[in-house]
mmCIF file of C-alpha atoms and ligand atoms in Angstrom:
data_model
loop_
_atom_site.group_PDB
_atom_site.id
_atom_site.type_symbol
_atom_site.label_atom_id
_atom_site.label_comp_id
_atom_site.label_asym_id
_atom_site.label_seq_id
_atom_site.Cartn_x
_atom_site.Cartn_y
_atom_site.Cartn_z
ATOM 1 C CA MET A 1417 92.232 131.275 191.715
ATOM 2 C CA ARG A 1418 88.788 130.007 191.038
ATOM 3 C CA ALA A 1419 87.512 126.905 192.729
ATOM 4 C CA LEU A 1420 87.410 123.721 190.743
ATOM 5 C CA ALA A 1421 83.632 123.884 190.704
ATOM 6 C CA TRP A 1422 83.317 123.163 187.026
ATOM 7 C CA GLN A 1423 82.439 119.497 186.895
ATOM 8 C CA SER A 1424 79.129 119.098 185.191
ATOM 9 C CA ALA A 1425 77.109 116.116 184.139
ATOM 10 C CA ARG A 1426 77.302 117.048 180.470
ATOM 11 C CA ALA A 1427 80.869 118.275 180.556
ATOM 12 C CA PRO A 1428 83.577 115.836 179.599
ATOM 13 C CA TRP A 1429 86.110 118.333 180.852
ATOM 14 C CA ALA A 1430 89.400 116.962 181.841
ATOM 15 C CA LEU A 1431 91.137 119.321 184.149
ATOM 16 C CA CYS A 1432 93.563 119.059 186.990
ATOM 17 C CA HIS A 1433 95.307 121.164 189.572
ATOM 18 C CA ALA A 1434 98.399 121.455 187.397
ATOM 19 C CA TYR A 1435 96.286 123.274 184.859
ATOM 20 C CA ALA A 1436 94.751 125.497 187.499
ATOM 21 C CA SER A 1437 98.201 126.749 188.520
ATOM 22 C CA ALA A 1438 99.210 127.339 184.920
ATOM 23 C CA ALA A 1439 95.989 129.167 184.128
ATOM 24 C CA ALA A 1440 96.557 131.499 187.036
ATOM 25 C CA GLY A 1441 100.071 132.155 185.766
ATOM 26 C CA ALA A 1442 101.481 131.325 189.191
ATOM 27 C CA THR A 1443 105.213 130.966 189.595
ATOM 28 C CA ALA A 1444 107.063 128.885 192.139
ATOM 29 C CA THR A 1445 108.865 131.987 193.420
ATOM 30 C CA GLY A 1446 105.697 134.029 193.818
ATOM 31 C CA SER A 1447 106.943 136.678 191.347
ATOM 32 C CA SER A 1448 104.306 138.492 189.323
ATOM 33 C CA PRO A 1449 102.917 136.076 186.759
ATOM 34 C CA ALA A 1450 103.370 136.533 183.025
ATOM 35 C CA PRO A 1451 100.075 136.948 181.153
ATOM 36 C CA GLN A 1452 98.771 133.515 180.335
ATOM 37 C CA ARG A 1453 96.541 133.124 177.354
ATOM 38 C CA VAL A 1454 93.409 131.030 177.084
ATOM 39 C CA ALA A 1455 92.253 129.833 173.648
ATOM 40 C CA LEU A 1456 89.081 128.100 172.541
ATOM 41 C CA VAL A 1457 88.847 126.154 169.300
ATOM 42 C CA GLN A 1458 85.328 125.308 168.210
ATOM 43 C CA GLY A 1459 85.038 122.423 165.716
ATOM 44 C CA SER A 1460 88.170 120.748 167.028
ATOM 45 C CA SER A 1461 87.574 117.021 166.580
ATOM 46 C CA ARG A 1462 89.278 116.786 163.170
ATOM 47 C CA GLY A 1463 90.890 118.699 160.349
ATOM 48 C CA LEU A 1464 92.063 122.255 160.857
ATOM 49 C CA GLY A 1465 90.419 122.571 164.270
ATOM 50 C CA LEU A 1466 92.361 119.633 165.703
ATOM 51 C CA GLU A 1467 95.586 121.012 164.234
ATOM 52 C CA PHE A 1468 94.902 124.438 165.777
ATOM 53 C CA VAL A 1469 94.575 122.731 169.161
ATOM 54 C CA ARG A 1470 97.802 120.790 168.609
ATOM 55 C CA GLN A 1471 99.817 123.861 167.664
ATOM 56 C CA LEU A 1472 98.360 126.090 170.387
ATOM 57 C CA LEU A 1473 99.341 123.521 173.005
ATOM 58 C CA LEU A 1474 102.969 123.879 171.914
ATOM 59 C CA ARG A 1475 102.962 127.566 172.854
ATOM 60 C CA PRO A 1476 104.472 128.471 176.213
ATOM 61 C CA ASP A 1477 102.328 131.622 176.490
ATOM 62 C CA THR A 1478 99.117 129.611 176.267
ATOM 63 C CA ALA A 1479 98.128 128.178 179.624
ATOM 64 C CA ALA A 1480 94.938 126.534 178.548
ATOM 65 C CA VAL A 1481 93.321 125.365 175.350
ATOM 66 C CA ILE A 1482 89.641 124.548 175.318
ATOM 67 C CA ALA A 1483 88.496 122.229 172.554
ATOM 68 C CA GLY A 1484 84.812 122.445 171.714
ATOM 69 C CA CYS A 1485 83.375 119.613 169.670
ATOM 70 C CA ARG A 1486 80.109 117.778 169.161
ATOM 71 C CA ALA A 1487 81.178 114.433 170.602
ATOM 72 C CA PRO A 1488 84.134 114.771 172.979
ATOM 73 C CA ALA A 1489 84.015 111.132 174.053
ATOM 74 C CA ALA A 1490 84.689 110.046 170.475
ATOM 75 C CA ALA A 1491 87.365 112.656 169.727
ATOM 76 C CA ALA A 1492 90.394 110.344 169.685
ATOM 77 C CA GLY A 1493 92.766 113.017 168.375
ATOM 78 C CA LEU A 1494 91.921 115.317 171.260
ATOM 79 C CA HIS A 1495 92.331 112.534 173.807
ATOM 80 C CA ALA A 1496 95.818 111.850 172.455
ATOM 81 C CA LEU A 1497 96.695 115.538 172.858
ATOM 82 C CA GLN A 1498 95.322 115.523 176.393
ATOM 83 C CA ALA A 1499 97.669 112.677 177.247
ATOM 84 C CA GLN A 1500 100.616 114.601 175.768
ATOM 85 C CA HIS A 1501 99.772 117.855 177.585
ATOM 86 C CA PRO A 1502 98.445 116.878 180.983
ATOM 87 C CA GLY A 1503 96.203 119.501 182.536
ATOM 88 C CA ARG A 1504 96.320 122.016 179.680
ATOM 89 C CA LEU A 1505 93.597 120.806 177.337
ATOM 90 C CA GLN A 1506 89.946 120.854 178.277
ATOM 91 C CA LEU A 1507 87.250 119.246 176.186
ATOM 92 C CA VAL A 1508 83.785 120.703 176.159
ATOM 93 C CA GLN A 1509 80.692 119.462 174.368
ATOM 94 C CA LEU A 1510 79.701 122.092 171.831
ATOM 95 C CA ASP A 1511 77.382 121.595 168.879
ATOM 96 C CA SER A 1512 77.393 124.951 167.154
ATOM 97 C CA THR A 1513 73.964 124.313 165.640
ATOM 98 C CA ASP A 1514 72.370 123.818 169.061
ATOM 99 C CA GLU A 1515 71.841 126.984 171.100
ATOM 100 C CA SER A 1516 71.480 125.118 174.395
ATOM 101 C CA SER A 1517 74.776 123.325 173.777
ATOM 102 C CA ILE A 1518 76.499 126.644 173.035
ATOM 103 C CA ALA A 1519 75.050 128.227 176.187
ATOM 104 C CA ALA A 1520 76.097 125.271 178.357
ATOM 105 C CA ALA A 1521 79.608 125.366 176.929
ATOM 106 C CA ALA A 1522 79.919 129.110 177.574
ATOM 107 C CA GLU A 1523 78.713 128.621 181.139
ATOM 108 C CA GLN A 1524 81.245 125.871 181.766
ATOM 109 C CA VAL A 1525 84.117 127.900 180.380
ATOM 110 C CA ALA A 1526 83.107 131.040 182.300
ATOM 111 C CA ALA A 1527 82.929 129.023 185.514
ATOM 112 C CA PHE A 1528 86.632 128.500 185.288
ATOM 113 C CA HIS A 1529 88.113 131.274 183.170
ATOM 114 C CA ALA A 1530 87.897 135.000 183.742
ATOM 115 C CA HIS A 1531 88.874 135.766 180.146
ATOM 116 C CA LEU A 1532 89.373 134.295 176.710
ATOM 117 C CA ASP A 1533 92.144 135.607 174.459
ATOM 118 C CA LEU A 1534 91.441 133.684 171.287
ATOM 119 C CA LEU A 1535 88.345 132.069 169.800
ATOM 120 C CA ILE A 1536 88.694 130.092 166.592
ATOM 121 C CA ASN A 1537 85.528 128.895 164.901
ATOM 122 C CA ALA A 1538 86.855 126.013 162.803
ATOM 123 C CA SER A 1539 83.710 123.980 162.257
ATOM 124 C CA GLY A 1540 82.405 123.723 158.740
ATOM 125 C CA ILE A 1541 80.510 121.575 156.304
ATOM 126 C CA LEU A 1542 80.732 121.172 152.524
ATOM 127 C CA HIS A 1543 79.440 117.640 152.091
ATOM 128 C CA ASP A 1544 77.802 115.065 154.314
ATOM 129 C CA ASP A 1545 75.752 111.882 154.032
ATOM 130 C CA GLY A 1546 73.320 112.575 151.212
ATOM 131 C CA MET A 1547 74.685 116.077 150.705
ATOM 132 C CA SER A 1548 77.206 117.292 148.145
ATOM 133 C CA PRO A 1549 77.971 120.765 146.831
ATOM 134 C CA GLU A 1550 75.571 121.737 144.056
ATOM 135 C CA THR A 1551 77.002 121.825 140.528
ATOM 136 C CA ALA A 1552 73.778 123.219 139.055
ATOM 137 C CA LEU A 1553 70.778 125.286 140.106
ATOM 138 C CA ALA A 1554 68.594 122.201 139.727
ATOM 139 C CA ARG A 1555 70.436 120.558 142.632
ATOM 140 C CA VAL A 1556 69.851 123.339 145.162
ATOM 141 C CA SER A 1557 67.636 122.199 148.034
ATOM 142 C CA MET A 1558 66.244 123.653 151.229
ATOM 143 C CA ALA A 1559 67.982 120.912 153.217
ATOM 144 C CA ASN A 1560 71.459 121.715 151.850
ATOM 145 C CA LEU A 1561 70.960 125.460 152.165
ATOM 146 C CA LEU A 1562 69.848 125.209 155.780
ATOM 147 C CA LYS A 1563 72.566 122.758 156.773
ATOM 148 C CA CYS A 1564 75.331 124.934 155.302
ATOM 149 C CA PHE A 1565 73.917 128.092 156.814
ATOM 150 C CA GLN A 1566 73.503 126.442 160.216
ATOM 151 C CA VAL A 1567 77.032 125.061 160.480
ATOM 152 C CA ASN A 1568 79.045 127.598 158.471
ATOM 153 C CA ALA A 1569 77.342 130.848 159.392
ATOM 154 C CA ALA A 1570 74.764 130.723 162.209
ATOM 155 C CA GLY A 1571 76.903 128.438 164.352
ATOM 156 C CA HIS A 1572 79.929 130.710 164.147
ATOM 157 C CA ILE A 1573 78.105 133.902 165.078
ATOM 158 C CA LEU A 1574 76.140 132.301 167.926
ATOM 159 C CA VAL A 1575 79.344 130.905 169.401
ATOM 160 C CA CYS A 1576 80.848 134.413 169.119
ATOM 161 C CA GLN A 1577 77.785 135.837 170.884
ATOM 162 C CA ALA A 1578 78.044 133.366 173.753
ATOM 163 C CA PHE A 1579 81.771 133.908 174.326
ATOM 164 C CA ALA A 1580 81.882 137.669 173.630
ATOM 165 C CA PRO A 1581 81.801 138.640 177.342
ATOM 166 C CA LEU A 1582 84.856 136.480 178.066
ATOM 167 C CA LEU A 1583 86.701 137.887 175.048
ATOM 168 C CA ALA A 1584 85.856 141.449 176.048
ATOM 169 C CA ALA A 1585 87.138 140.641 179.547
ATOM 170 C CA ALA A 1586 90.623 139.944 178.158
ATOM 171 C CA ALA A 1587 91.365 143.696 178.222
ATOM 172 C CA ARG A 1588 90.528 143.929 181.919
ATOM 173 C CA GLU A 1589 91.859 140.568 183.060
ATOM 174 C CA ASN A 1590 94.806 139.866 180.786
ATOM 175 C CA GLY A 1591 96.044 143.110 179.279
ATOM 176 C CA ALA A 1592 94.479 142.860 175.812
ATOM 177 C CA SER A 1593 95.310 146.087 173.986
ATOM 178 C CA GLU A 1594 94.889 147.845 170.644
ATOM 179 C CA GLU A 1595 98.181 146.287 169.582
ATOM 180 C CA ARG A 1596 97.445 142.817 170.947
ATOM 181 C CA PRO A 1597 93.684 142.442 171.244
ATOM 182 C CA ALA A 1598 91.685 139.338 171.957
ATOM 183 C CA VAL A 1599 90.980 137.729 168.579
ATOM 184 C CA ILE A 1600 88.010 135.969 167.046
ATOM 185 C CA ALA A 1601 89.053 134.056 163.921
ATOM 186 C CA ASN A 1602 86.144 132.693 161.922
ATOM 187 C CA MET A 1603 87.020 130.181 159.244
ATOM 188 C CA SER A 1604 85.615 131.424 155.976
ATOM 189 C CA ALA A 1605 86.705 130.461 152.444
ATOM 190 C CA ARG A 1606 87.685 132.328 149.308
ATOM 191 C CA VAL A 1607 84.635 130.869 147.598
ATOM 192 C CA GLY A 1608 82.534 133.022 149.926
ATOM 193 C CA SER A 1609 83.678 136.077 147.974
ATOM 194 C CA ILE A 1610 80.978 137.350 145.619
ATOM 195 C CA GLY A 1611 83.420 139.580 143.738
ATOM 196 C CA ASP A 1612 85.791 136.664 143.166
ATOM 197 C CA ASN A 1613 83.088 134.236 142.042
ATOM 198 C CA ARG A 1614 83.948 133.401 138.451
ATOM 199 C CA LEU A 1615 82.919 129.751 138.330
ATOM 200 C CA GLY A 1616 79.582 129.571 140.118
ATOM 201 C CA GLY A 1617 78.374 126.297 141.635
ATOM 202 C CA TRP A 1618 78.594 125.244 145.290
ATOM 203 C CA TYR A 1619 75.576 127.475 145.924
ATOM 204 C CA SER A 1620 74.927 126.615 149.563
ATOM 205 C CA TYR A 1621 78.544 126.545 150.682
ATOM 206 C CA ARG A 1622 79.444 129.765 148.873
ATOM 207 C CA ALA A 1623 76.375 131.566 150.205
ATOM 208 C CA SER A 1624 76.949 130.345 153.766
ATOM 209 C CA LYS A 1625 80.531 131.626 153.659
ATOM 210 C CA ALA A 1626 79.322 134.984 152.290
ATOM 211 C CA ALA A 1627 76.882 134.992 155.217
ATOM 212 C CA VAL A 1628 79.554 134.335 157.839
ATOM 213 C CA ASN A 1629 81.572 137.146 156.263
ATOM 214 C CA GLN A 1630 78.707 139.603 156.662
ATOM 215 C CA LEU A 1631 77.861 138.434 160.189
ATOM 216 C CA THR A 1632 81.490 138.737 161.268
ATOM 217 C CA LYS A 1633 81.809 142.194 159.709
ATOM 218 C CA CYS A 1634 78.742 143.358 161.673
ATOM 219 C CA MET A 1635 80.264 142.016 164.882
ATOM 220 C CA ALA A 1636 83.616 143.655 164.141
ATOM 221 C CA LEU A 1637 81.967 147.042 163.676
ATOM 222 C CA GLU A 1638 79.990 146.633 166.890
ATOM 223 C CA PHE A 1639 83.090 145.786 168.937
ATOM 224 C CA GLU A 1640 84.860 148.790 167.419
ATOM 225 C CA ARG A 1641 81.940 151.087 168.247
ATOM 226 C CA ARG A 1642 81.945 149.805 171.819
ATOM 227 C CA LYS A 1643 85.717 150.356 172.009
ATOM 228 C CA GLN A 1644 86.246 146.733 172.940
ATOM 229 C CA ARG A 1645 89.673 145.280 172.336
ATOM 230 C CA VAL A 1646 88.415 142.293 170.398
ATOM 231 C CA ALA A 1647 89.441 141.971 166.744
ATOM 232 C CA SER A 1648 87.249 139.769 164.553
ATOM 233 C CA ILE A 1649 88.810 138.384 161.398
ATOM 234 C CA LEU A 1650 87.818 136.009 158.596
ATOM 235 C CA LEU A 1651 90.369 133.545 157.278
ATOM 236 C CA HIS A 1652 90.691 131.488 154.102
ATOM 237 C CA PRO A 1653 93.130 128.637 154.844
ATOM 238 C CA GLY A 1654 93.877 127.706 151.231
ATOM 239 C CA THR A 1655 93.012 124.219 150.023
ATOM 240 C CA VAL A 1656 94.003 121.965 152.883
ATOM 241 C CA ASP A 1657 94.218 118.202 153.013
ATOM 242 C CA THR A 1658 91.256 117.400 155.291
ATOM 243 C CA ASP A 1659 88.057 115.352 155.111
ATOM 244 C CA LEU A 1660 86.262 118.439 153.822
ATOM 245 C CA SER A 1661 88.409 118.820 150.713
ATOM 246 C CA LYS A 1662 89.133 115.112 150.165
ATOM 247 C CA PRO A 1663 86.552 114.488 147.405
ATOM 248 C CA PHE A 1664 87.728 117.579 145.477
ATOM 249 C CA GLN A 1665 91.489 117.222 145.617
ATOM 250 C CA LYS A 1666 92.188 115.459 142.334
ATOM 251 C CA ASN A 1667 92.526 118.643 140.270
ATOM 252 C CA VAL A 1668 94.521 120.506 142.897
ATOM 253 C CA PRO A 1669 98.256 120.714 142.060
ATOM 254 C CA PRO A 1670 100.289 119.194 144.916
ATOM 255 C CA GLU A 1671 101.981 122.505 145.717
ATOM 256 C CA LYS A 1672 98.550 124.096 146.214
ATOM 257 C CA LEU A 1673 97.282 121.415 148.573
ATOM 258 C CA PHE A 1674 98.502 122.431 152.011
ATOM 259 C CA SER A 1675 99.141 120.044 154.850
ATOM 260 C CA ARG A 1676 97.118 120.808 157.969
ATOM 261 C CA GLY A 1677 100.331 121.710 159.800
ATOM 262 C CA ARG A 1678 101.397 124.244 157.196
ATOM 263 C CA ALA A 1679 97.943 125.775 156.873
ATOM 264 C CA VAL A 1680 97.496 126.243 160.601
ATOM 265 C CA SER A 1681 100.939 127.702 161.191
ATOM 266 C CA GLN A 1682 100.236 130.214 158.404
ATOM 267 C CA LEU A 1683 96.904 131.144 159.972
ATOM 268 C CA LEU A 1684 98.345 131.414 163.491
ATOM 269 C CA ALA A 1685 100.989 133.794 162.123
ATOM 270 C CA ILE A 1686 98.176 136.036 160.874
ATOM 271 C CA ILE A 1687 96.350 135.773 164.197
ATOM 272 C CA ASP A 1688 99.566 136.619 166.074
ATOM 273 C CA ARG A 1689 100.058 139.865 164.185
ATOM 274 C CA THR A 1690 96.414 140.928 164.366
ATOM 275 C CA THR A 1691 95.833 144.351 165.907
ATOM 276 C CA MET A 1692 92.617 146.361 166.179
ATOM 277 C CA ALA A 1693 93.569 147.899 162.816
ATOM 278 C CA ASP A 1694 92.832 144.464 161.279
ATOM 279 C CA ASN A 1695 89.373 144.219 162.848
ATOM 280 C CA GLY A 1696 86.848 143.030 160.247
ATOM 281 C CA LYS A 1697 89.397 141.924 157.635
ATOM 282 C CA TYR A 1698 88.781 138.957 155.300
ATOM 283 C CA GLN A 1699 92.184 137.475 154.506
ATOM 284 C CA ASP A 1700 93.733 134.483 152.863
ATOM 285 C CA TRP A 1701 96.471 132.263 154.294
ATOM 286 C CA ALA A 1702 99.155 134.672 153.073
ATOM 287 C CA GLY A 1703 97.528 137.605 154.831
ATOM 288 C CA GLN A 1704 96.250 139.098 151.555
ATOM 289 C CA GLU A 1705 92.839 140.724 151.825
ATOM 290 C CA ILE A 1706 90.125 139.065 149.735
ATOM 291 C CA GLU A 1707 87.490 141.150 147.998
ATOM 292 C CA TRP A 1708 84.021 140.762 149.454
HETATM 293 N N1 NAP B 3143 89.935 122.145 154.007
HETATM 294 C C1 NAP B 3143 89.889 123.131 153.125
HETATM 295 O O1 NAP B 3143 90.452 123.032 152.013
HETATM 296 C C2 NAP B 3143 89.147 124.402 153.443
HETATM 297 C C3 NAP B 3143 89.172 125.435 152.503
HETATM 298 C C4 NAP B 3143 88.501 126.622 152.798
HETATM 299 C C5 NAP B 3143 87.842 126.766 153.989
HETATM 300 N N2 NAP B 3143 87.821 125.735 154.890
HETATM 301 C C6 NAP B 3143 87.068 125.939 156.133
HETATM 302 O O2 NAP B 3143 87.881 125.618 157.247
HETATM 303 C C7 NAP B 3143 87.067 125.113 158.309
HETATM 304 C C8 NAP B 3143 87.639 123.772 158.765
HETATM 305 O O3 NAP B 3143 87.492 122.848 157.697
HETATM 306 P P1 NAP B 3143 88.209 121.419 157.699
HETATM 307 O O4 NAP B 3143 88.803 121.263 156.373
HETATM 308 O O5 NAP B 3143 89.009 121.261 158.917
HETATM 309 O O6 NAP B 3143 86.913 120.465 157.782
HETATM 310 P P2 NAP B 3143 86.759 118.972 158.338
HETATM 311 O O7 NAP B 3143 88.058 118.282 158.374
HETATM 312 O O8 NAP B 3143 85.637 118.375 157.558
HETATM 313 O O9 NAP B 3143 86.299 119.211 159.849
HETATM 314 C C9 NAP B 3143 85.074 119.865 160.089
HETATM 315 C C10 NAP B 3143 84.923 120.065 161.560
HETATM 316 O O10 NAP B 3143 83.682 120.748 161.777
HETATM 317 C C11 NAP B 3143 82.994 120.063 162.801
HETATM 318 N N3 NAP B 3143 81.553 120.267 162.768
HETATM 319 C C12 NAP B 3143 80.692 119.987 161.775
HETATM 320 N N4 NAP B 3143 79.453 120.301 162.164
HETATM 321 C C13 NAP B 3143 79.542 120.790 163.416
HETATM 322 C C14 NAP B 3143 78.629 121.288 164.364
HETATM 323 N N5 NAP B 3143 77.316 121.343 164.135
HETATM 324 N N6 NAP B 3143 79.073 121.720 165.580
HETATM 325 C C15 NAP B 3143 80.386 121.680 165.850
HETATM 326 N N7 NAP B 3143 81.312 121.208 165.001
HETATM 327 C C16 NAP B 3143 80.888 120.769 163.802
HETATM 328 C C17 NAP B 3143 83.357 118.607 162.606
HETATM 329 O O11 NAP B 3143 83.050 117.891 163.778
HETATM 330 P P3 NAP B 3143 82.556 116.331 163.770
HETATM 331 O O12 NAP B 3143 83.828 115.521 163.842
HETATM 332 O O13 NAP B 3143 81.711 116.233 164.971
HETATM 333 O O14 NAP B 3143 81.800 116.113 162.485
HETATM 334 C C18 NAP B 3143 84.852 118.743 162.333
HETATM 335 O O15 NAP B 3143 85.586 118.881 163.524
HETATM 336 C C19 NAP B 3143 85.649 125.024 157.765
HETATM 337 O O16 NAP B 3143 84.926 126.166 158.137
HETATM 338 C C20 NAP B 3143 85.866 125.018 156.260
HETATM 339 O O17 NAP B 3143 84.751 125.517 155.555
HETATM 340 C C21 NAP B 3143 88.466 124.562 154.656
#
């Protein structure tokens, strides 16, 4: 077991010895430990990311969940989950648009974990103060384009880069195989499909999702070439009731507006059945492949 030498000035980790035992898969009888999975959710303060954390913590095979978010001290939802699951949820500061923050987060996680079995990039932006999706070419701006690309595309792939060694280590350290590889799930959106684009609009968001699709596909092919047991997939969650979709929900029929709980359990079912044969796939919440 690794020493508890993880405390860092910038790390609002909350960890305890109970977690350390669970992470090592130790049993009271000393019998050989069952594989214990470690999952990291990036963009976990709200919305789908927070729900992923909540549902992963309910899984007996998952010893530790790491929640990366920009402002851990303010992440009330994560603090509530920490109280409910003592010693199993770690918070780490991670701004996916800041390379030094990503590097520090990866260092902190690697100081305590020998492998990572699941990475979910759940951060995303569609609108913000002074920023809304463009309904016409005339509204496209450098600021919106860069912001969407930074959060929705660059952030995801740089987080993947930083945590790739830990994901690749899952084969060696935790039995990841062709049938049950480590998984990277990047949150995309159907509107990132160029072939499926029949309405136009939302220039920056659509283009940033097309970009994360291409970046993830490149990564998937590289892992395959290197014979690493890490499957990278792109997921469209459906329209889900979160802050991101809130301003655009009025024309969505109620049966097509998923709760966060439903959306995440559908996506975790896809993640659970992912094998290396699914590496590089772009799928919707039902597991149907989406055209690029
Ligand atoms: N909701 C939908 O209907 C829908 C549909 C299709 C695809 N998606 C995709 O699903 C993902 C999750 O969306 P959501 O609906 O859960 O959105 P949300 O409720 O608006 O949450 C967005 C999350 O991203 C985080 N974030 C934003 N910028 C960040 C940065 N620079 N570094 C780290 N985290 C950052 C936010 O953190 P802060 O709290 O710090 O701002 C928040 O936790 C996104 O990629 C989105 O594009 C959602």
